[in-house]
Coordinates of C-alpha atoms in Angstrom, one line a residue:
Chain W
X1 CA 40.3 19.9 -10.2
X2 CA 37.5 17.4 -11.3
X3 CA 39.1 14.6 -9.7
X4 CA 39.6 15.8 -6.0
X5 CA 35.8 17.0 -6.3
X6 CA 34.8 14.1 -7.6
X7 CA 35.5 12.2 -4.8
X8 CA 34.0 15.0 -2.3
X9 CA 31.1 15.1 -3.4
X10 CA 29.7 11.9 -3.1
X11 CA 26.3 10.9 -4.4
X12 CA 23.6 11.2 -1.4
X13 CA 23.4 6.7 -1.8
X14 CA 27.9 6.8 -0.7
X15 CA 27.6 9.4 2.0
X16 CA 26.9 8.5 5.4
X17 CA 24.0 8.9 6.7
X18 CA 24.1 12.7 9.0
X19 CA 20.9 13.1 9.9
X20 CA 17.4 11.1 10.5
X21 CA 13.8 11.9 10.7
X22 CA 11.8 9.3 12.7
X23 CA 7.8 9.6 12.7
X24 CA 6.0 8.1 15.4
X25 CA 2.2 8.4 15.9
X26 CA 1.6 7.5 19.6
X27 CA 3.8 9.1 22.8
X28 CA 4.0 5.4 24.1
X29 CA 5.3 4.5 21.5
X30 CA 8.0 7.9 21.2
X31 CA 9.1 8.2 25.2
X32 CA 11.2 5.0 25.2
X33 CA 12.8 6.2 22.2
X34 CA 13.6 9.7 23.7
X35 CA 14.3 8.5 27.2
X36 CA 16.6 6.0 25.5
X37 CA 18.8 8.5 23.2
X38 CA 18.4 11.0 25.8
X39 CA 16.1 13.5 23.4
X40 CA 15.7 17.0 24.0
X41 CA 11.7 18.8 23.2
X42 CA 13.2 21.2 20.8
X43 CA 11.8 24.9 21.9
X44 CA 12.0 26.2 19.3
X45 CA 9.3 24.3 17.5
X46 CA 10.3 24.1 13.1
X47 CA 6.7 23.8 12.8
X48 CA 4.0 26.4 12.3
X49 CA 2.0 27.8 15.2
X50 CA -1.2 26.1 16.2
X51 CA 0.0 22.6 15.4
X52 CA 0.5 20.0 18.1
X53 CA 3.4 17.9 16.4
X54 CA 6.4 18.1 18.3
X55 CA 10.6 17.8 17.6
X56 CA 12.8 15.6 20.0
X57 CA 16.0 15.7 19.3
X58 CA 19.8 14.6 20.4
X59 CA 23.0 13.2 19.1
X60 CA 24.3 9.4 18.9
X61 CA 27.5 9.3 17.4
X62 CA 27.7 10.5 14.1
X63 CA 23.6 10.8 13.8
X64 CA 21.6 13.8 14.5
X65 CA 18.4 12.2 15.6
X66 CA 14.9 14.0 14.9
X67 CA 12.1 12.0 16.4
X68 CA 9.1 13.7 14.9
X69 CA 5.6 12.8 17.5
X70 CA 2.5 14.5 15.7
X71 CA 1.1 15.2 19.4
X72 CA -2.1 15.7 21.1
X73 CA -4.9 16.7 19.1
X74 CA -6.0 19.9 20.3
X75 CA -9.9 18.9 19.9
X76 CA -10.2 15.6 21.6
X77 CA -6.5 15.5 23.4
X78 CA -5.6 12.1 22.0
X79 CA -2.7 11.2 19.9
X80 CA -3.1 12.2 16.1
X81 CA -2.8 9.0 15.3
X82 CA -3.4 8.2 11.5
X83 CA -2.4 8.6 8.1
X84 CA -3.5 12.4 7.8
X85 CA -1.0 13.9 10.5
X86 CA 1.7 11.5 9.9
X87 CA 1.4 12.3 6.1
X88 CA 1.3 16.2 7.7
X89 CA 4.1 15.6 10.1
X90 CA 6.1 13.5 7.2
X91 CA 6.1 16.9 5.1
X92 CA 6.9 19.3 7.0
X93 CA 10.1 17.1 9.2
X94 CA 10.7 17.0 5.4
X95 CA 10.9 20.5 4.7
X96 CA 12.1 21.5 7.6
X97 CA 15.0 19.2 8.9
X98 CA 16.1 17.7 4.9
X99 CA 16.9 14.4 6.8
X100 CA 19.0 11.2 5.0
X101 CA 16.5 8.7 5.8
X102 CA 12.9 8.7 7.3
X103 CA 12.5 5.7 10.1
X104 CA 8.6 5.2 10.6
X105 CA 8.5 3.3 13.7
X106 CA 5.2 1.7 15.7
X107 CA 3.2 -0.7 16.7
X108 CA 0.5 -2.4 14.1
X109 CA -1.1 -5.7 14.0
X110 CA -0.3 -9.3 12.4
X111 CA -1.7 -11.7 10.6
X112 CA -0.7 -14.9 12.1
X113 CA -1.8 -17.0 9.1
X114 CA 1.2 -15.1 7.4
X115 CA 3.8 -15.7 10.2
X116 CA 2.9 -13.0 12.6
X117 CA 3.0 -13.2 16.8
X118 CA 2.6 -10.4 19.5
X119 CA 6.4 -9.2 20.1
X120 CA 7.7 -10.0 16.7
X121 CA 9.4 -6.4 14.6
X122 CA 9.0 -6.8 11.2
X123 CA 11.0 -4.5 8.5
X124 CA 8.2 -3.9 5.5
X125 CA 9.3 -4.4 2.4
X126 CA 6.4 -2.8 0.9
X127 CA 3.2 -0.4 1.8
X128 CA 0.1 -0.2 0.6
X129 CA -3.7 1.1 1.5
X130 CA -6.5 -0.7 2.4
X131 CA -9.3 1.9 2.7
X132 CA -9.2 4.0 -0.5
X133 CA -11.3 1.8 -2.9
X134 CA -11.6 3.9 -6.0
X135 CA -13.8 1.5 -8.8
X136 CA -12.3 3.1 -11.8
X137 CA -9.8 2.1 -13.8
X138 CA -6.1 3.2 -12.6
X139 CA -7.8 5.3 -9.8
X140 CA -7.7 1.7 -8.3
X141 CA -4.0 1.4 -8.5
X142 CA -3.8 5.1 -7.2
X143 CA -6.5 4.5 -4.5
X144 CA -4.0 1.2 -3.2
X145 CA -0.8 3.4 -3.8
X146 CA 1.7 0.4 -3.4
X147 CA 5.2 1.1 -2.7
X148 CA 8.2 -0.4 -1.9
X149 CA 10.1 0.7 1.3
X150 CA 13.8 1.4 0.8
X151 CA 15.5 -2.1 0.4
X152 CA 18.0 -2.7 3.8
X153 CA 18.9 -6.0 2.9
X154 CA 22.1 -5.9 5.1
X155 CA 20.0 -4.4 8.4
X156 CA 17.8 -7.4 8.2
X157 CA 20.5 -9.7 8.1
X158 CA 22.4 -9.1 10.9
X159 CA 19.5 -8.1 13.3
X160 CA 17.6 -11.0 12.1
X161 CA 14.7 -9.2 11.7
X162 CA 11.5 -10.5 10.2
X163 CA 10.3 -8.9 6.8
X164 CA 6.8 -8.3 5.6
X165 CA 4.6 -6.4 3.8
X166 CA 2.3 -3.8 5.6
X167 CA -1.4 -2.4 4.7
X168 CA -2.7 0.8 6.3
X169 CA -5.9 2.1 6.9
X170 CA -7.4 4.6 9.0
X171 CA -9.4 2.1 11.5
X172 CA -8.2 0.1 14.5
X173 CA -10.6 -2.1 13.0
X174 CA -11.3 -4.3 9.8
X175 CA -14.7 -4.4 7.7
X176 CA -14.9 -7.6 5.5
X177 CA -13.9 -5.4 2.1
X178 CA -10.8 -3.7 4.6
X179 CA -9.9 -7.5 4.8
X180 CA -10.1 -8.5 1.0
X181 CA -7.8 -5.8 0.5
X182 CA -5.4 -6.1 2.7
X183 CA -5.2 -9.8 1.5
X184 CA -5.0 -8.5 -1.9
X185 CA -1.8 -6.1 -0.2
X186 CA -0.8 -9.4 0.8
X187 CA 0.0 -8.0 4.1
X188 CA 1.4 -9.9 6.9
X189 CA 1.3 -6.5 9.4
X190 CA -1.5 -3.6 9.4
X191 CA -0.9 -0.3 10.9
X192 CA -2.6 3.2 10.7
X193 CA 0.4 5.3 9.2
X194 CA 2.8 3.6 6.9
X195 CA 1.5 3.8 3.7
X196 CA 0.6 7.5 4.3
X197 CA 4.5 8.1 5.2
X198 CA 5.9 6.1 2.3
X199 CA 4.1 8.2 -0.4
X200 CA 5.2 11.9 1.1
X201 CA 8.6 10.4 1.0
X202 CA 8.3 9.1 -2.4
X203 CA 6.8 12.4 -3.3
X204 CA 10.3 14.2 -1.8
X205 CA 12.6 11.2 -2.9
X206 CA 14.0 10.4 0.6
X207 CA 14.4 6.6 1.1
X208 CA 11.6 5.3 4.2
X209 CA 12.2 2.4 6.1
X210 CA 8.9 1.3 8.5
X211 CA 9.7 -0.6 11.7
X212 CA 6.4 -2.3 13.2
X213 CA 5.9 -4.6 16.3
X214 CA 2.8 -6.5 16.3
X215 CA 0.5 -5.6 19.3
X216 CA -2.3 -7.6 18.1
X217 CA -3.3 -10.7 16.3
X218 CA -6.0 -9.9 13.8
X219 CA -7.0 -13.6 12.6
X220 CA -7.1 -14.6 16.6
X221 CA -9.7 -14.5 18.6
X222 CA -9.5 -11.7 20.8
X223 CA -10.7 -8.2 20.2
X224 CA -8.5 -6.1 18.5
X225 CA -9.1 -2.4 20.6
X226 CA -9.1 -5.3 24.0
X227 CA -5.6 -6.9 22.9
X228 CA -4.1 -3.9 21.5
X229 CA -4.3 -2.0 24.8
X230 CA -3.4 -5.0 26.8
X231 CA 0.2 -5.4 25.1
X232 CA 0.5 -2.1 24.2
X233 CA 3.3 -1.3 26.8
X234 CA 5.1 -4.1 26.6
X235 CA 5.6 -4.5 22.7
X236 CA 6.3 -0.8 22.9
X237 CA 9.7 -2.2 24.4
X238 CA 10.0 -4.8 21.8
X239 CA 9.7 -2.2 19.6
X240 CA 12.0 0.4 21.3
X241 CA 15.0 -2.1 21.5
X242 CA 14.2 -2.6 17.6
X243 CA 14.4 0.7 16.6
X244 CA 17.6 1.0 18.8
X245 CA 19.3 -1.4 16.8
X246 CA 18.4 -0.2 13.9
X247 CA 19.6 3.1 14.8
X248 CA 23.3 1.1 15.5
X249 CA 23.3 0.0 12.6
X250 CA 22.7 2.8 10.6
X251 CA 25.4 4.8 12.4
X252 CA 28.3 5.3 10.5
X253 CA 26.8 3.7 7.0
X254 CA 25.5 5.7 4.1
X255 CA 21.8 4.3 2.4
X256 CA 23.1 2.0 0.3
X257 CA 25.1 0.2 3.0
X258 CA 22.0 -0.2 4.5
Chain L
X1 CA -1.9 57.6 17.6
X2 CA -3.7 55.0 19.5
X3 CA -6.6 56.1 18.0
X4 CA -5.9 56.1 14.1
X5 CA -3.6 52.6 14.6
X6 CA -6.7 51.0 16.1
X7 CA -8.8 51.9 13.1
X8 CA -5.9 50.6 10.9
X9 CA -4.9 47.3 12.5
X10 CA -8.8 45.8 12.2
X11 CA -9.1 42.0 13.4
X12 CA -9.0 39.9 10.2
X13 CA -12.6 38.9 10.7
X14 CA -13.6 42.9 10.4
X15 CA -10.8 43.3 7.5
X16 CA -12.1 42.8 3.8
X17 CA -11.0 39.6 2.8
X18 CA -8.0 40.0 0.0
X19 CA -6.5 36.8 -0.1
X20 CA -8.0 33.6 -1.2
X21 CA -6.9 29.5 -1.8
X22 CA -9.8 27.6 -3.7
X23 CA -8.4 24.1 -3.3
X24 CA -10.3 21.6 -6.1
X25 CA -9.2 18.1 -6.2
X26 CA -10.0 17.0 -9.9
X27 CA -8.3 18.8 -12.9
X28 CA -12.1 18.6 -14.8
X29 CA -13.4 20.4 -11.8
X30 CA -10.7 22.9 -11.7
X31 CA -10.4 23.8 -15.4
X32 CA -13.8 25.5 -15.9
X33 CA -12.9 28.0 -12.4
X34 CA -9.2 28.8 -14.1
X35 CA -10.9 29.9 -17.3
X36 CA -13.6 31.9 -15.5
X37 CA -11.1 34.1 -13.9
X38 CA -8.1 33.9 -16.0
X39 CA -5.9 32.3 -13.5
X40 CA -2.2 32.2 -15.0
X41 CA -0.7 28.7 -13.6
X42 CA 2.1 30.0 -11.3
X43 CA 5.7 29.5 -13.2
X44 CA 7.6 29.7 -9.9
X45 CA 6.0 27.2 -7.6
X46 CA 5.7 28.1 -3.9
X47 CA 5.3 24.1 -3.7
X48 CA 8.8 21.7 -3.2
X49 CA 10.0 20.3 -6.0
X50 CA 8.7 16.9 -6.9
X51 CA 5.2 17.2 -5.7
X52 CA 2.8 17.5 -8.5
X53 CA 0.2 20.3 -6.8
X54 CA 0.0 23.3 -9.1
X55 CA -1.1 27.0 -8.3
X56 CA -3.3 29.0 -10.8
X57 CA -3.6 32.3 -9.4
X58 CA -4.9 36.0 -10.6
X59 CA -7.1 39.0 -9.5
X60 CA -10.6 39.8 -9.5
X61 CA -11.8 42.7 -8.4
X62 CA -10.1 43.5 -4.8
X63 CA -9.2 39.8 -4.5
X64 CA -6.2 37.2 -4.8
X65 CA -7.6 34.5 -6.0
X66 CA -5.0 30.7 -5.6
X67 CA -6.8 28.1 -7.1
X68 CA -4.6 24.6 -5.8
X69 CA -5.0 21.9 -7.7
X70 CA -3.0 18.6 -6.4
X71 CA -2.2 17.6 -9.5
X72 CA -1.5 14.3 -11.3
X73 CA 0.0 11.5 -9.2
X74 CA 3.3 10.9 -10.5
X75 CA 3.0 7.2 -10.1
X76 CA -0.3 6.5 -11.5
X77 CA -1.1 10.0 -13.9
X78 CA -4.3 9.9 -12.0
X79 CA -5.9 13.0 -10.6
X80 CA -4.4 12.7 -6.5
X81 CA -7.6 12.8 -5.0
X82 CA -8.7 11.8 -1.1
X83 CA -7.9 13.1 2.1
X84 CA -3.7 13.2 1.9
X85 CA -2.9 15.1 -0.9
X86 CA -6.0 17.6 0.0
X87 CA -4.4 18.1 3.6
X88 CA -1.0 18.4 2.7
X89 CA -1.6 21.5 -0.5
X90 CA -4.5 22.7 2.1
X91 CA -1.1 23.1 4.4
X92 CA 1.5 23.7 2.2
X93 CA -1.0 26.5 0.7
X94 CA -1.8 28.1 4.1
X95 CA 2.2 28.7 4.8
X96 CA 3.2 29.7 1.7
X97 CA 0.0 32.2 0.4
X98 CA -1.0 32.7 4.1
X99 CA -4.8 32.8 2.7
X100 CA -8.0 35.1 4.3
X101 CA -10.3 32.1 3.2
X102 CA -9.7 28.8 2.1
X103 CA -12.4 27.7 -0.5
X104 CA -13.1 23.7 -0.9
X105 CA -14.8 23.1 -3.9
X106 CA -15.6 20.1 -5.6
X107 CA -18.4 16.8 -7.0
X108 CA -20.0 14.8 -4.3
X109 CA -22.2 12.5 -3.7
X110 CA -25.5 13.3 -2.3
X111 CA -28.5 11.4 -0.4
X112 CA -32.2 11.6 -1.7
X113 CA -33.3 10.7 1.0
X114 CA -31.8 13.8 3.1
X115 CA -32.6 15.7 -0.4
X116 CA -29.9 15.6 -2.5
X117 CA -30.4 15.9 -6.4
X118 CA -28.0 15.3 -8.8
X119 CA -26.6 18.8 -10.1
X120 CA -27.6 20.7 -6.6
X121 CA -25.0 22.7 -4.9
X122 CA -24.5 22.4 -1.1
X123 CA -22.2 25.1 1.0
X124 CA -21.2 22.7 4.4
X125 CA -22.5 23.2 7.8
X126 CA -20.2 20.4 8.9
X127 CA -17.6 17.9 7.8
X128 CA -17.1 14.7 9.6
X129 CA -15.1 11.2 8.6
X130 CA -16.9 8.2 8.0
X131 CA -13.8 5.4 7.5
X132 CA -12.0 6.3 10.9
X133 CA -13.5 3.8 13.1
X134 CA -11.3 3.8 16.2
X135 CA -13.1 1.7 18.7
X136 CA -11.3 3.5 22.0
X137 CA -12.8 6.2 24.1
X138 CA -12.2 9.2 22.6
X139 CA -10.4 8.2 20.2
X140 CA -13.4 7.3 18.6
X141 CA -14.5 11.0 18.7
X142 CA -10.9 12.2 17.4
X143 CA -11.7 9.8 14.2
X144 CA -15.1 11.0 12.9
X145 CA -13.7 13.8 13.8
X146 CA -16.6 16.5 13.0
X147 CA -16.3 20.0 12.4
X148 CA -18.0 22.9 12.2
X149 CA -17.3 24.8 8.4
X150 CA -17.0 28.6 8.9
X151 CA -20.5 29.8 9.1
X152 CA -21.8 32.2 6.2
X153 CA -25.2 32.7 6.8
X154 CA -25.5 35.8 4.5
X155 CA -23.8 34.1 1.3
X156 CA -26.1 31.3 1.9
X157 CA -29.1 33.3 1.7
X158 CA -28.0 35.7 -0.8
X159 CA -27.4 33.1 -3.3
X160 CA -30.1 30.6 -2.0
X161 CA -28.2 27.6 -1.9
X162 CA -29.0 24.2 0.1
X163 CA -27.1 23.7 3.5
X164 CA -26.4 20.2 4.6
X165 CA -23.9 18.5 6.4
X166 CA -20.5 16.3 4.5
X167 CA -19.2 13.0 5.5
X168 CA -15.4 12.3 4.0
X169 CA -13.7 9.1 3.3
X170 CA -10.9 7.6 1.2
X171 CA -13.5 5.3 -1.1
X172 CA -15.8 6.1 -4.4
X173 CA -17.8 3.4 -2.7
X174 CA -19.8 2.8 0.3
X175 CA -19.5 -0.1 2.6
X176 CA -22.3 -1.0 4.8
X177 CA -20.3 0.6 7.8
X178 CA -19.2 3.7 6.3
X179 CA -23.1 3.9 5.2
X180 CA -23.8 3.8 9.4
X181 CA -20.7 6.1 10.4
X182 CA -22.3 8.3 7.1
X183 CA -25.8 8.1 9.2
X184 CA -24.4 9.2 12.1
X185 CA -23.0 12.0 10.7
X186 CA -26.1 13.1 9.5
X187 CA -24.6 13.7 6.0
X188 CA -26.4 14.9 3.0
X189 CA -23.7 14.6 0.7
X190 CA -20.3 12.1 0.7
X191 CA -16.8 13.6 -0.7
X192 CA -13.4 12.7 -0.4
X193 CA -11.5 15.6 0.6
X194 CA -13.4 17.8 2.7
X195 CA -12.7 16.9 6.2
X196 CA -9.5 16.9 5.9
X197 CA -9.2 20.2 4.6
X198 CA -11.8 20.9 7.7
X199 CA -8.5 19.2 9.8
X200 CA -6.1 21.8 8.2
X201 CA -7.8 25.0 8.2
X202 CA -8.8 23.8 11.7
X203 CA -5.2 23.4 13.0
X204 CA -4.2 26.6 11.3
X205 CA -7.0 28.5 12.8
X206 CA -8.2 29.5 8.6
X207 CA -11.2 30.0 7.9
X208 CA -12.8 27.4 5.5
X209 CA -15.9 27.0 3.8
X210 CA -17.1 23.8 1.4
X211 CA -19.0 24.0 -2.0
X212 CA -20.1 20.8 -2.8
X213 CA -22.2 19.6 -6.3
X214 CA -23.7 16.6 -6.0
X215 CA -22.8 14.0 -8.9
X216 CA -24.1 11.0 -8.3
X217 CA -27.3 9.4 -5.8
X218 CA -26.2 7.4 -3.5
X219 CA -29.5 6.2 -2.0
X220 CA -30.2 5.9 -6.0
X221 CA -30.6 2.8 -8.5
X222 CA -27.4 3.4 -10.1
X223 CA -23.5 2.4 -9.7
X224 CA -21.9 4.9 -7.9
X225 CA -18.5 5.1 -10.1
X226 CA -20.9 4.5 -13.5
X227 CA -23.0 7.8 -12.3
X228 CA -20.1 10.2 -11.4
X229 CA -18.5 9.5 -14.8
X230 CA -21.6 10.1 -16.4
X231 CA -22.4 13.5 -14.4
X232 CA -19.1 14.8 -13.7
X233 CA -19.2 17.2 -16.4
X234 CA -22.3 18.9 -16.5
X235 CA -22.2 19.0 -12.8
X236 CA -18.9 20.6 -12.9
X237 CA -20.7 23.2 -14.9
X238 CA -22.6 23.9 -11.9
X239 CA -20.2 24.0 -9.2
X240 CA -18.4 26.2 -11.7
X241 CA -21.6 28.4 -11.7
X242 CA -21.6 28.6 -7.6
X243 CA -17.9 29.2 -7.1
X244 CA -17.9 32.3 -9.5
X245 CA -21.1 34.0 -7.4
X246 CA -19.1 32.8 -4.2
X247 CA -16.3 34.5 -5.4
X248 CA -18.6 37.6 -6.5
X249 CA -20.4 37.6 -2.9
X250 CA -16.8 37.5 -1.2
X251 CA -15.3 40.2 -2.6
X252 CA -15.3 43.5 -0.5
X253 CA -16.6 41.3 2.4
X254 CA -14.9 40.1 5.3
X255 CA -14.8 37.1 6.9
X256 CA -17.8 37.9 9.3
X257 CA -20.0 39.4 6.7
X258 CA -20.7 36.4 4.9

């Protein structure tokens, strides 16, 4: 009976993708998504009491979609933006929902030097950090924690989607040695959760992609906090009609198809 | 049998404290505490597979003792230290051993000027971040995000230890702006881990206390990374020193009694 088994089960890379996990930090960012695929607040939260992270969640097609919002924090009542919760969030989605693929979606600045303009979604090829400086040999590398994002060479193809490499940090803005850093990342987009969410799902061995829309230019000449709140809203749809396509795409296709 | 139940089902902060997780970043400053007690490193991991935190665990006197070390990165075979891995075993720890107390113990740096000596051991009156610089109303609050530890007025007097206050960040180094968010924290001592375990046992409503040795001088003459090297092991000696009469103080004690 090996052969009919054989074929059955599939290695996780042939089998299409069932079920999805995507992480996003900000609720303007998350309600277009929800509104869009019509997500339901699950009520009966899979995470622990106490926490504010919250489960939307709905069918398209052959997809069940988990879109994973780390929520108000209870302290200050802002969203838990950064890498701590989404690396928190990351885990326990993990844990608790065993998804396909992880979709890290939201908005982050661009370099423009390296090809980046307000509106434009890139697909990161790689993630590292900016912010953990650690002078000692290979705590360095560690401190960085570079990674590759699971390689989607078709999805960028045929939604023509720019590709870069993204640095995170836990600051809106950038110090002089956050800048040398990031240069070193050779980052063409910076955000405040990607790297955080690549190495929990390194750590569990489930393939992340990272979808980011530039709200801000850093090498221009406005404010970051000032232009970042000023486009916030409308790349948030640039970026909601990104991760919508991606979500097409992936429909019906297993990983490596991707 | 209202009467006997009521006596029975004490709040936790009235019951004697039977559970404990000691979370320690570095193996070196781990070791020494495993060997005190004769912790047995747990051959069924309540941790998923592929993460490399480990769980020592054994009795002393009335207490449960989980020491939670996070382990080597797989990537770089470098102790994972910082504020990810220490929030994610400081949660994965609190759902799976559902602890009385969560311990934080580990090297820091430490501030002459706010006096700070290398080889001193601090408990925590509060943690705060120094390299979340979010430049938005309130979110600029939810960043530093300061905390008060658990208060243990009794164990501090009892074993006449120094009190001062922690800033946390992601870098062995100090930038000239983490040095001003380190200022306005009021911070005697500098770590990498303990605010975000503050985050966790915050979220989860455990109670958490911080014993911090102090390694290397900031404010000093001397390279910070060259220092730390230097110290870590005789300084380890005496965090190793404070945890064991923490430990001793704890036991038979509940929460509020210390």
């Amino acid at each position: 009976m090996a052969g009919p088994q054989s074929v059955t089960r599939e290695v996780s890379g042939n089998k299409a993708i069932s079920n999805i996990v995507i992480v996003i930090a900000m609720q303007t960012e998350a309600q277009p998504v929800v509104n869009k695929f019509h997500l339901i607040q699950d009520p009966h939260s899979p995470f622990p009491q106490g926490v504010p992270w919250l489960r939307y969640h709905g069918k398209y097609k052959d997809l069940n979609i988990n879109l994973i919002w780390p929520g108000k924090d209870p302290n200050s009542g802002v969203d838990s933006v950064g890498t701590i919760s989404s690396a928190l969030v990351t885990y326990a989605a993990i844990q608790a929902l065993k998804p396909d693929l992880i979709i890290n979606a939201g908005t982050a600045g661009g370099f423009k030097d390296r090809g980046a303009t307000v509106g434009d979604v890139f697909i990161i090829s790689d993630c590292a950090f900016h912010d953990r400086r650690i002078p000692i040999p290979v705590f360095d590398l560690y401190g960085v924690g570079s990674r590759k994002a699971f390689e989607t060479p078709n999805l960028v193809k045929e939604l023509n989607l720019k590709v870069g490499k993204l640095s995170t940090g836990d600051s809106l803005d950038m110090t002089q040695q956050d800048e040398s850093s990031i240069t070193a990342n050779d980052a063409t987009v910076k955000d405040m959760e990607g790297a955080a969410v690549a190495y929990v799902a390194d750590l569990l061995k489930v393939p992340a992609i990272f979808v980011k829309a530039v709200t801000d230019i850093i090498d221009g000449d406005k404010p970051t906090a000032e232009e970042f709140l000023q486009n916030l809203a409308s790349v948030t749809t640039a970026l909601d009609v990104a991760v919508e396509q991606v979500i097409h795409f992936i429909n019906g296709k297993s990983v490596s198809q991707l």
